[in-house]
Short mmCIF file of C-alpha atoms and ligand atoms in Angstrom, two decimals:
data_model
loop_
_atom_site.label_atom_id
_atom_site.label_comp_id
_atom_site.label_asym_id
_atom_site.label_seq_id
_atom_site.Cartn_x
_atom_site.Cartn_y
_atom_site.Cartn_z
CA MET A 1 0.00 0.00 0.00
CA THR A 2 1.27 3.42 -0.91
CA GLU A 3 0.87 6.34 1.42
CA GLU A 4 -1.76 8.96 0.63
CA LEU A 5 -0.22 12.41 0.53
CA ILE A 6 -3.22 14.40 -0.63
CA SER A 7 -6.82 13.55 0.08
CA ILE A 8 -9.40 16.04 -1.14
CA ARG A 9 -13.18 15.67 -0.79
CA ASN A 10 -15.91 17.81 -2.36
CA LEU A 11 -13.90 20.97 -2.62
CA ARG A 12 -15.91 24.03 -3.67
CA LYS A 13 -14.81 27.56 -4.40
CA VAL A 14 -17.19 30.27 -5.51
CA TYR A 15 -16.05 33.73 -6.55
CA GLU A 16 -18.38 36.68 -6.37
CA LEU A 17 -17.59 39.64 -8.52
CA GLY A 18 -19.90 42.56 -9.28
CA GLY A 19 -23.04 40.66 -8.27
CA GLU A 20 -22.14 37.62 -10.37
CA THR A 21 -21.03 34.31 -8.94
CA VAL A 22 -18.57 31.98 -10.62
CA THR A 23 -18.27 28.43 -9.36
CA ALA A 24 -14.57 27.91 -9.96
CA LEU A 25 -14.42 24.53 -8.18
CA ASP A 26 -17.61 22.52 -8.14
CA GLY A 27 -17.14 19.59 -5.77
CA ILE A 28 -13.68 18.20 -6.52
CA SER A 29 -12.39 14.99 -4.95
CA ILE A 30 -9.00 13.37 -5.54
CA ASP A 31 -6.42 11.22 -3.78
CA ILE A 32 -2.76 11.53 -4.64
CA HIS A 33 -0.31 8.95 -3.37
CA GLN A 34 3.36 8.98 -2.51
CA GLY A 35 5.31 8.57 -5.75
CA ASP A 36 2.46 9.66 -8.05
CA PHE A 37 3.03 11.87 -11.06
CA VAL A 38 -0.33 13.45 -11.82
CA SER A 39 -1.07 16.03 -14.43
CA ILE A 40 -4.18 18.14 -14.30
CA ILE A 41 -5.28 19.34 -17.70
CA GLY A 42 -8.10 21.60 -18.74
CA PRO A 43 -8.99 24.58 -20.92
CA SER A 44 -8.62 28.22 -19.92
CA GLY A 45 -11.01 29.20 -17.13
CA SER A 46 -11.69 25.60 -16.10
CA GLY A 47 -10.39 26.13 -12.55
CA LYS A 48 -6.80 24.88 -12.78
CA SER A 49 -5.15 27.80 -11.02
CA THR A 50 -7.90 27.95 -8.42
CA PHE A 51 -7.29 24.26 -7.72
CA MET A 52 -3.52 24.74 -7.60
CA ASN A 53 -4.03 27.52 -5.04
CA MET A 54 -6.00 25.08 -2.89
CA ILE A 55 -3.51 22.22 -3.21
CA GLY A 56 -0.68 24.67 -2.54
CA CYS A 57 -2.38 26.10 0.57
CA LEU A 58 -2.31 29.54 -1.03
CA ASP A 59 -6.07 29.93 -0.71
CA ARG A 60 -8.92 28.29 1.20
CA PRO A 61 -11.97 26.53 -0.18
CA ASP A 62 -15.53 27.52 0.72
CA GLU A 63 -16.48 23.91 1.34
CA GLY A 64 -14.87 20.49 1.41
CA SER A 65 -11.99 18.82 3.16
CA TYR A 66 -8.29 18.65 2.41
CA THR A 67 -5.79 16.43 4.20
CA LEU A 68 -2.17 17.06 3.26
CA ASP A 69 0.39 14.54 4.47
CA GLY A 70 -1.81 13.66 7.43
CA GLU A 71 -2.75 17.23 8.39
CA GLU A 72 -6.20 18.75 7.98
CA VAL A 73 -5.71 21.95 6.04
CA GLU A 74 -9.24 23.34 5.94
CA GLY A 75 -9.79 25.69 8.83
CA MET A 76 -6.07 26.49 9.29
CA LYS A 77 -5.14 30.10 9.96
CA SER A 78 -2.93 31.94 7.47
CA ASN A 79 0.25 31.51 9.50
CA GLN A 80 -0.42 27.78 9.79
CA LEU A 81 -1.06 27.62 6.05
CA ALA A 82 2.23 29.40 5.39
CA ALA A 83 4.09 26.94 7.59
CA ILE A 84 2.55 23.81 6.07
CA ARG A 85 3.11 25.22 2.58
CA ASN A 86 6.77 25.79 3.28
CA GLU A 87 7.27 22.33 4.72
CA LYS A 88 5.16 20.21 2.37
CA ILE A 89 5.23 21.84 -1.06
CA GLY A 90 7.87 22.88 -3.54
CA PHE A 91 6.46 25.29 -6.11
CA ILE A 92 7.51 25.65 -9.74
CA PHE A 93 5.86 28.44 -11.74
CA GLN A 94 5.66 29.29 -15.42
CA SER A 95 7.57 32.54 -14.90
CA PHE A 96 10.24 31.01 -12.59
CA ASN A 97 9.57 33.64 -9.88
CA LEU A 98 13.24 34.09 -8.96
CA LEU A 99 14.26 37.22 -7.11
CA PRO A 100 16.37 39.23 -9.58
CA LYS A 101 18.87 40.65 -7.08
CA LEU A 102 19.67 37.32 -5.48
CA THR A 103 22.13 34.78 -6.90
CA ALA A 104 20.98 31.31 -7.89
CA GLU A 105 22.23 29.98 -4.56
CA GLU A 106 20.51 32.73 -2.55
CA ASN A 107 17.24 32.10 -4.38
CA VAL A 108 17.45 28.42 -3.53
CA GLU A 109 18.16 29.25 0.12
CA LEU A 110 15.14 31.49 0.50
CA PRO A 111 12.51 28.93 1.56
CA LEU A 112 15.06 27.44 3.96
CA ILE A 113 15.55 30.85 5.58
CA TYR A 114 11.78 31.12 6.10
CA ARG A 115 11.94 27.71 7.68
CA GLY A 116 14.59 28.89 10.11
CA MET A 117 17.30 26.49 8.97
CA PRO A 118 20.78 27.41 10.29
CA ARG A 119 23.12 29.03 7.77
CA LYS A 120 25.61 26.20 7.34
CA GLU A 121 22.95 23.55 6.82
CA ARG A 122 21.14 25.90 4.45
CA LYS A 123 24.22 26.49 2.31
CA GLU A 124 24.82 22.76 2.06
CA ALA A 125 21.20 22.04 1.12
CA ALA A 126 21.24 24.80 -1.53
CA ALA A 127 24.52 23.56 -3.01
CA ALA A 128 23.21 19.98 -3.13
CA ALA A 129 19.97 21.07 -4.82
CA LEU A 130 21.82 23.13 -7.43
CA ASP A 131 24.13 20.20 -8.05
CA LYS A 132 21.12 17.93 -8.53
CA VAL A 133 19.80 20.14 -11.35
CA GLY A 134 23.25 20.39 -12.93
CA LEU A 135 23.91 24.02 -11.99
CA ALA A 136 26.66 23.75 -9.38
CA GLU A 137 28.88 25.92 -11.60
CA ARG A 138 26.29 28.69 -11.84
CA SER A 139 25.49 29.16 -8.17
CA HIS A 140 26.79 32.74 -8.05
CA HIS A 141 25.01 33.91 -11.19
CA LEU A 142 22.08 36.29 -11.02
CA PRO A 143 18.88 35.21 -12.79
CA ASN A 144 19.51 37.59 -15.71
CA GLN A 145 22.89 35.92 -16.22
CA LEU A 146 21.17 32.59 -16.83
CA SER A 147 19.15 31.20 -19.75
CA GLY A 148 15.43 30.56 -19.34
CA GLY A 149 15.99 26.83 -18.95
CA GLN A 150 18.71 27.44 -16.35
CA GLN A 151 16.44 29.83 -14.46
CA GLN A 152 13.74 27.17 -14.35
CA ARG A 153 16.32 24.67 -13.11
CA VAL A 154 17.22 27.09 -10.29
CA ALA A 155 13.51 27.27 -9.50
CA ILE A 156 13.38 23.46 -9.42
CA ALA A 157 16.39 23.43 -7.08
CA ARG A 158 14.61 25.96 -4.86
CA ALA A 159 11.52 23.75 -4.85
CA LEU A 160 13.58 20.66 -3.94
CA ALA A 161 15.98 22.15 -1.40
CA GLY A 162 13.73 21.66 1.60
CA ASN A 163 12.85 18.07 0.62
CA PRO A 164 9.10 18.68 0.38
CA PRO A 165 6.92 15.60 -0.09
CA ILE A 166 5.16 17.26 -3.05
CA LEU A 167 6.36 19.20 -6.05
CA LEU A 168 3.62 21.38 -7.50
CA ALA A 169 4.28 22.77 -10.97
CA ASP A 170 1.97 25.24 -12.76
CA GLU A 171 2.72 25.36 -16.50
CA PRO A 172 6.45 24.80 -15.80
CA THR A 173 7.39 24.87 -19.47
CA GLY A 174 5.01 27.61 -20.57
CA ALA A 175 7.76 30.19 -20.98
CA LEU A 176 10.34 27.90 -22.60
CA ASP A 177 11.15 26.89 -26.18
CA SER A 178 10.35 23.33 -27.21
CA HIS A 179 13.89 21.97 -26.79
CA THR A 180 14.28 23.46 -23.31
CA SER A 181 10.75 22.35 -22.37
CA LYS A 182 11.73 18.82 -23.20
CA GLU A 183 14.80 19.03 -20.94
CA ILE A 184 12.79 20.42 -18.05
CA LEU A 185 10.09 17.76 -18.45
CA GLU A 186 12.77 15.07 -18.54
CA MET A 187 14.19 16.46 -15.32
CA ILE A 188 10.74 16.42 -13.71
CA SER A 189 10.16 12.82 -14.87
CA GLU A 190 13.55 11.82 -13.52
CA LEU A 191 12.72 13.34 -10.12
CA ASN A 192 9.53 11.28 -10.13
CA ALA A 193 11.52 8.16 -11.04
CA GLN A 194 13.60 8.86 -7.91
CA GLY A 195 10.41 8.86 -5.84
CA GLN A 196 9.35 12.50 -5.82
CA THR A 197 5.57 13.01 -5.88
CA ILE A 198 4.61 15.49 -8.59
CA VAL A 199 1.46 17.41 -9.45
CA LEU A 200 1.69 19.25 -12.75
CA ILE A 201 -0.92 21.67 -14.01
CA THR A 202 -1.07 22.47 -17.70
CA HIS A 203 -3.31 23.19 -20.66
CA ASP A 204 -0.75 21.54 -22.97
CA LEU A 205 -1.63 17.99 -24.02
CA ASP A 206 1.96 17.02 -24.83
CA VAL A 207 3.11 18.15 -21.41
CA ALA A 208 0.23 16.38 -19.63
CA ARG A 209 1.04 13.10 -21.37
CA LYS A 210 4.43 12.92 -19.63
CA ALA A 211 2.66 12.13 -16.35
CA LYS A 212 1.74 8.64 -15.17
CA ARG A 213 -1.80 9.76 -14.46
CA VAL A 214 -3.76 12.43 -16.29
CA VAL A 215 -6.92 13.93 -14.81
CA SER A 216 -8.98 16.58 -16.50
CA ILE A 217 -10.79 19.57 -15.09
CA GLN A 218 -13.70 21.22 -16.85
CA ASP A 219 -16.12 23.78 -15.47
CA GLY A 220 -14.71 23.22 -11.99
CA LYS A 221 -15.25 19.45 -12.06
CA LEU A 222 -12.48 16.89 -12.04
CA SER A 223 -12.56 13.52 -13.72
CA GLU A 224 -10.12 10.65 -13.93
CA ASN A 225 -10.84 10.42 -17.62
CA GLY A 226 -7.72 12.26 -18.68
CA GLY A 227 -7.13 9.60 -21.31
CA ASP A 228 -10.58 10.01 -22.83
CA TRP A 229 -10.29 13.75 -22.68
CA LEU A 230 -6.98 13.59 -24.50
CA ALA A 231 -8.47 11.32 -27.15
CA ASP A 232 -11.45 13.67 -27.65
CA HIS A 233 -9.37 16.80 -27.82
CA SER A 234 -6.34 15.76 -29.79
CA ASN A 235 -7.66 16.46 -33.28
CA GLY A 236 -6.71 19.98 -34.16
CA PRO A 237 -7.53 23.41 -32.80
CA LYS A 238 -10.88 22.46 -31.25
CA LYS A 239 -8.90 20.98 -28.38
CA TYR A 240 -8.85 24.22 -26.38
CA GLN A 241 -12.50 25.14 -26.88
CA ARG A 242 -15.01 24.76 -24.10
CA LYS A 243 -18.03 22.69 -24.86
N1 LIG B 1 -10.23 36.19 -7.99
C1 LIG B 1 -11.26 35.86 -8.80
N2 LIG B 1 -12.42 36.56 -8.76
C2 LIG B 1 -13.45 36.21 -9.55
N3 LIG B 1 -13.43 35.18 -10.42
C3 LIG B 1 -12.31 34.46 -10.50
C4 LIG B 1 -11.15 34.76 -9.71
N4 LIG B 1 -10.18 33.87 -10.01
C5 LIG B 1 -10.69 33.06 -10.97
N5 LIG B 1 -11.97 33.39 -11.26
C6 LIG B 1 -12.85 32.70 -12.21
O1 LIG B 1 -12.87 31.32 -11.86
C7 LIG B 1 -12.81 30.48 -13.01
C8 LIG B 1 -11.59 29.58 -12.96
O2 LIG B 1 -10.42 30.38 -13.06
P1 LIG B 1 -8.92 29.79 -13.04
O3 LIG B 1 -7.99 30.93 -12.97
O4 LIG B 1 -8.84 28.78 -11.96
O5 LIG B 1 -8.84 29.06 -14.47
P2 LIG B 1 -7.60 28.32 -15.20
O6 LIG B 1 -8.06 26.96 -15.53
O7 LIG B 1 -6.38 28.46 -14.36
O8 LIG B 1 -7.43 29.15 -16.54
P3 LIG B 1 -6.09 29.49 -17.39
O9 LIG B 1 -5.73 28.25 -18.16
O10 LIG B 1 -6.57 30.57 -18.32
O11 LIG B 1 -5.03 29.94 -16.45
C9 LIG B 1 -12.81 31.43 -14.21
O12 LIG B 1 -14.12 31.54 -14.69
C10 LIG B 1 -12.33 32.74 -13.62
O13 LIG B 1 -12.86 33.83 -14.36
MG1 LIG B 2 -4.49 29.44 -14.67
#
């Protein structure tokens, strides 16, 4: 039996804006196990980012339950959410989100500083993470002295440095050319092969297919029919249209 890292039941999120309500998440349930590599695919506006914000403890649902690595997240206060986020989740974003005035190594150290890790241990963890993504030689470069692919690798090192049980990637290759995208996806797959649990959010079918398990989200509802969805939507430009 594999260990359940994420257990989500009937998650709902409704936005109200100018008198109108949008049901961004409409009763989502999912279990994600240790060692899984899940991609969540869906068209624009389907609720992917809203869902990522919930999984990543960046926002709270209106209804439903969320257990993350044995801890009940719903009902946590913001400081508790920040702490669990730092400990449990490594984030990778489309736009890398590196701080421009910090070196690669300092960027990687940042979440470890928030965690209160002592300096020596922090330096070692950052160096090891940069080494793991093949950037040991670039640790003193600033982000603008690195290529896009290298910047994303620094972001991956930052996500990995604190050994979080889950890596959560939102369109990690969205800002990269196809060759570099391939390298980054290979790196992500390799991390999964080493046991890292990965949740990857994308609207790109080719990216989603790299995962072991593809689930789709449409109109705020999730289904385990990623395969069917891919089959239905893989014939030409209609694939991004909403039904
Ligand atoms: N802060 C907000 N206030 C009001 N409505 C919102 C807010 N955030 C998202 N929505 C609405 O909720 C729905 C889901 O949005 P979400 O950003 O999760 O979609 P998405 O799948 O990430 O889309 P994309 O692929 O374009 O990034 C959309 O209809 C959106 O307009
Ligand atoms: Mg989005």
